[in-house]
Amino acid sequence: MSPALFPILLSLSLTHFVKAQRYGTVIPEVHPPLSWQKCNSSGICVAQAGKIVLDADWRWYHQNWNPTYSCYDGTWHTDIFASEETMNQACVLEGIPGYSEFGITTSSNSLRLQFVTQGPQSRNVGSRVYLMADDNTYAIFKPLAQEITFDVDMSNLPCGIAADIHFAEMAADGGIAESGGWNTAGAKYGTGYCGAQCPRDVKFIKGHLNVYEWVPIPPNSGIGRYGSCCAEMDLWQANSFSTAMTAHPCMINGRLRCEEGQCGGSAPDSDWFCDPHGCDFNPYRMGNPSFYGTGNTIDTTKKFTVVTQFITDSGTPSGSLVEIRRKYVQNGAPIPNPYVDVPGVSPAFDSITSAYCDQQKLAFGDIQIFQSKGGLDALGQALSRGMVLVLSIYDDRDANMLWLDSQYPPGANTSLPGVARGICAVTSGVPADVEAMYPNASVTISNIKFGPIGSTV
């Protein structure tokens, strides 16, 4: 057979298949259990039999009839397929029987994520999992006039590596209903991720393959032409030295595929669907360098509790979001979020409000698109529609995590407000370095609770 004819014949042989991002049958999917609690206004909390699922990007993606042939292994193997549709019909996502090869372990209400692991086939760096209601559905949270609480052990997360716990406006079914028949794998196989950075490293967007203009990033990632956008609320981005809580609104409802400039980057911000920078509250950046870290007010050598509250103007879930508050508990003692202590921002602020965001952006000289992308009002609407809880550990190939734990932008005058974000060196956080030096870095997240304000602690 002529090699030139093979893609054509392969395409014809698959015309009877239903178009879909499909799942395989070689390896069964086994979701690790993770218990969490739902609380009522009386403070009574009831255990929920939750589970977690690993994102589709981490999965084996191979030809359905020939599992020895990977359709993606750092590079999209499009050479024998006549079209994206043909490839989507021919290739399948596989299950994961044991999550430990990805550094993911659970025990009762506790989740541990290890940074680097060496599996039987390849090395794995980082992970991203979602909390599930059942084997086929993500748990959906509607946080307005509610609070979410969790315990964290940050003692084993050095500079340049971060734990990330956030809400994202993902679809409960993983995008099956929205895919027009392209996705039948769904939440069971970790599909449907989106975020306010409109990530272009997502391999599957609304069931379609992100193959066009794909630039590989070793060992197993890359950047494609398209991104996956939705509103995002970063509850917890942190390591042992710094932490940030960040609100990210979008001018869209639900999920949307962006293309190049719409995703962000160097295009005019008026073209962007979302605010990738968001409005953040990092205690160090806001003038409190001794609040969080080793031996500080929040001592990161010990476990502590993080509480995030979503305040509405009416005090009810039907109201508009007007404030996002943070408090902590450590060694049995409640610890409030610190007040701002930087020039140009009112010292009365200790939470995220519209007025705080306006003053902070002006004082720091940051890009001011938070309000133009809808601000707290747009984020509140997304929260009312429902969010999925995302939990991850990662390093940063774009900025070496300096935006979180060091000086950013690198080389900027640290005497300027907003530049200093933590004590880590500007030379820290290079992915190749942290992956080699700290493969056993980890975070443990436990005791997740959700309910009306004041009910979880």
Tab-separated table of N, CA and C in Angstrom, residues 343-399:
chain	number	residue	atom	x	y	z
A	343	PRO	N	1.742	52.079	50.560
A	343	PRO	CA	1.325	53.415	50.129
A	343	PRO	C	0.300	53.348	49.002
A	344	GLY	N	-0.693	54.199	49.092
A	344	GLY	CA	-1.670	54.308	48.022
A	344	GLY	C	-2.883	53.420	48.168
A	345	VAL	N	-2.883	52.518	49.167
A	345	VAL	CA	-4.021	51.640	49.402
A	345	VAL	C	-4.478	51.829	50.838
A	346	SER	N	-5.751	51.984	51.047
A	346	SER	CA	-6.283	52.269	52.373
A	346	SER	C	-5.911	51.176	53.369
A	347	PRO	N	-5.437	51.539	54.558
A	347	PRO	CA	-5.119	50.546	55.584
A	347	PRO	C	-6.357	49.903	56.196
A	348	ALA	N	-7.535	50.331	55.773
A	348	ALA	CA	-8.770	49.725	56.269
A	348	ALA	C	-9.098	48.412	55.560
A	349	PHE	N	-8.384	48.110	54.471
A	349	PHE	CA	-8.681	46.902	53.698
A	349	PHE	C	-7.965	45.681	54.271
A	350	ASP	N	-8.704	44.584	54.422
A	350	ASP	CA	-8.111	43.290	54.758
A	350	ASP	C	-8.779	42.174	53.954
A	351	SER	N	-9.463	42.544	52.874
A	351	SER	CA	-10.188	41.588	52.043
A	351	SER	C	-10.258	42.126	50.627
A	352	ILE	N	-10.806	41.326	49.716
A	352	ILE	CA	-10.961	41.744	48.328
A	352	ILE	C	-12.340	42.361	48.137
A	353	THR	N	-12.362	43.643	47.787
A	353	THR	CA	-13.574	44.355	47.412
A	353	THR	C	-13.281	45.134	46.134
A	354	SER	N	-14.309	45.695	45.526
A	354	SER	CA	-14.090	46.481	44.312
A	354	SER	C	-13.201	47.686	44.584
A	355	ALA	N	-13.428	48.353	45.716
A	355	ALA	CA	-12.617	49.527	46.050
A	355	ALA	C	-11.170	49.137	46.305
A	356	TYR	N	-10.965	48.026	46.990
A	356	TYR	CA	-9.602	47.530	47.223
A	356	TYR	C	-8.903	47.262	45.888
A	357	CYS	N	-9.580	46.584	44.968
A	357	CYS	CA	-8.968	46.241	43.683
A	357	CYS	C	-8.591	47.499	42.903
A	358	ASP	N	-9.466	48.485	42.905
A	358	ASP	CA	-9.173	49.724	42.188
A	358	ASP	C	-7.927	50.406	42.757
A	359	GLN	N	-7.868	50.519	44.085
A	359	GLN	CA	-6.735	51.193	44.717
A	359	GLN	C	-5.443	50.398	44.539
A	360	GLN	N	-5.524	49.091	44.667
A	360	GLN	CA	-4.323	48.266	44.531
A	360	GLN	C	-3.744	48.355	43.124
A	361	LYS	N	-4.595	48.246	42.112
A	361	LYS	CA	-4.122	48.310	40.725
A	361	LYS	C	-3.450	49.654	40.440
A	362	LEU	N	-4.046	50.739	40.939
A	362	LEU	CA	-3.491	52.070	40.716
A	362	LEU	C	-2.165	52.241	41.440
A	363	ALA	N	-2.107	51.798	42.705
A	363	ALA	CA	-0.887	51.959	43.504
A	363	ALA	C	0.270	51.139	42.949
A	364	PHE	N	-0.028	49.953	42.412
A	364	PHE	CA	1.019	49.060	41.926
A	364	PHE	C	1.342	49.272	40.450
A	365	GLY	N	0.539	50.067	39.764
A	365	GLY	CA	0.764	50.246	38.330
A	365	GLY	C	0.451	48.997	37.536
A	366	ASP	N	-0.445	48.154	38.042
A	366	ASP	CA	-0.806	46.923	37.348
A	366	ASP	C	-1.778	47.206	36.202
A	367	ILE	N	-1.894	46.247	35.302
A	367	ILE	CA	-2.872	46.338	34.229
A	367	ILE	C	-4.265	46.405	34.845
A	368	GLN	N	-5.028	47.419	34.480
A	368	GLN	CA	-6.333	47.638	35.103
A	368	GLN	C	-7.452	47.129	34.196
A	369	ILE	N	-7.636	45.819	34.201
A	369	ILE	CA	-8.735	45.258	33.411
A	369	ILE	C	-9.712	44.480	34.284
A	370	PHE	N	-9.473	44.457	35.596
A	370	PHE	CA	-10.357	43.701	36.482
A	370	PHE	C	-11.800	44.164	36.332
A	371	GLN	N	-12.022	45.476	36.375
A	371	GLN	CA	-13.387	45.985	36.274
A	371	GLN	C	-13.925	45.870	34.861
A	372	SER	N	-13.075	46.049	33.857
A	372	SER	CA	-13.562	45.982	32.475
A	372	SER	C	-13.977	44.567	32.082
A	373	LYS	N	-13.482	43.576	32.788
A	373	LYS	CA	-13.923	42.200	32.554
A	373	LYS	C	-15.060	41.794	33.489
A	374	GLY	N	-15.627	42.780	34.163
A	374	GLY	CA	-16.828	42.517	34.966
A	374	GLY	C	-16.632	42.576	36.456
A	375	GLY	N	-15.371	42.535	36.929
A	375	GLY	CA	-15.081	42.653	38.348
A	375	GLY	C	-15.788	41.610	39.199
A	376	LEU	N	-16.065	41.982	40.456
A	376	LEU	CA	-16.703	41.051	41.384
A	376	LEU	C	-18.109	40.669	40.939
A	377	ASP	N	-18.782	41.568	40.220
A	377	ASP	CA	-20.137	41.258	39.772
A	377	ASP	C	-20.132	40.082	38.803
A	378	ALA	N	-19.219	40.109	37.814
A	378	ALA	CA	-19.144	39.005	36.855
A	378	ALA	C	-18.697	37.717	37.535
A	379	LEU	N	-17.728	37.829	38.441
A	379	LEU	CA	-17.290	36.630	39.157
A	379	LEU	C	-18.432	36.073	39.995
A	380	GLY	N	-19.176	36.955	40.654
A	380	GLY	CA	-20.304	36.500	41.462
A	380	GLY	C	-21.349	35.763	40.643
A	381	GLN	N	-21.600	36.242	39.425
A	381	GLN	CA	-22.553	35.543	38.561
A	381	GLN	C	-22.063	34.141	38.221
A	382	ALA	N	-20.754	34.026	37.983
A	382	ALA	CA	-20.188	32.702	37.710
A	382	ALA	C	-20.311	31.796	38.932
A	383	LEU	N	-20.034	32.343	40.117
A	383	LEU	CA	-20.151	31.553	41.339
A	383	LEU	C	-21.583	31.078	41.543
A	384	SER	N	-22.544	31.911	41.165
A	384	SER	CA	-23.949	31.526	41.336
A	384	SER	C	-24.364	30.427	40.372
A	385	ARG	N	-23.680	30.358	39.209
A	385	ARG	CA	-23.994	29.301	38.248
A	385	ARG	C	-23.405	27.964	38.676
A	386	GLY	N	-22.316	28.002	39.446
A	386	GLY	CA	-21.725	26.779	39.950
A	386	GLY	C	-20.304	26.562	39.480
A	387	MET	N	-19.463	26.072	40.384
A	387	MET	CA	-18.033	25.904	40.129
A	387	MET	C	-17.572	24.506	40.531
A	388	VAL	N	-16.481	24.078	39.908
A	388	VAL	CA	-15.820	22.810	40.256
A	388	VAL	C	-14.579	23.128	41.076
A	389	LEU	N	-14.292	22.290	42.076
A	389	LEU	CA	-13.109	22.478	42.923
A	389	LEU	C	-11.918	21.760	42.290
A	390	VAL	N	-10.857	22.537	42.053
A	390	VAL	CA	-9.643	22.048	41.402
A	390	VAL	C	-8.511	22.057	42.417
A	391	LEU	N	-7.734	20.985	42.475
A	391	LEU	CA	-6.623	20.877	43.423
A	391	LEU	C	-5.390	20.415	42.659
A	392	SER	N	-4.264	21.139	42.821
A	392	SER	CA	-3.097	20.801	42.007
A	392	SER	C	-1.790	21.169	42.702
A	393	ILE	N	-0.703	20.655	42.114
A	393	ILE	CA	0.659	21.034	42.478
A	393	ILE	C	1.420	21.224	41.175
A	394	TYR	N	2.241	22.287	41.091
A	394	TYR	CA	2.868	22.581	39.808
A	394	TYR	C	4.072	23.500	39.973
A	395	ASP	N	4.894	23.575	38.912
A	395	ASP	CA	5.903	24.625	38.786
A	395	ASP	C	5.513	25.514	37.616
A	396	ASP	N	6.319	26.519	37.341
A	396	ASP	CA	5.875	27.591	36.460
A	396	ASP	C	6.900	27.824	35.350
A	397	ARG	N	6.593	27.385	34.133
A	397	ARG	CA	7.514	27.535	33.011
A	397	ARG	C	7.469	28.931	32.398
A	398	ASP	N	6.491	29.728	32.777
A	398	ASP	CA	6.381	31.082	32.230
A	398	ASP	C	7.144	32.112	33.053
A	399	ALA	N	7.033	32.028	34.403
A	399	ALA	CA	7.613	33.085	35.249
A	399	ALA	C	8.326	32.540	36.483
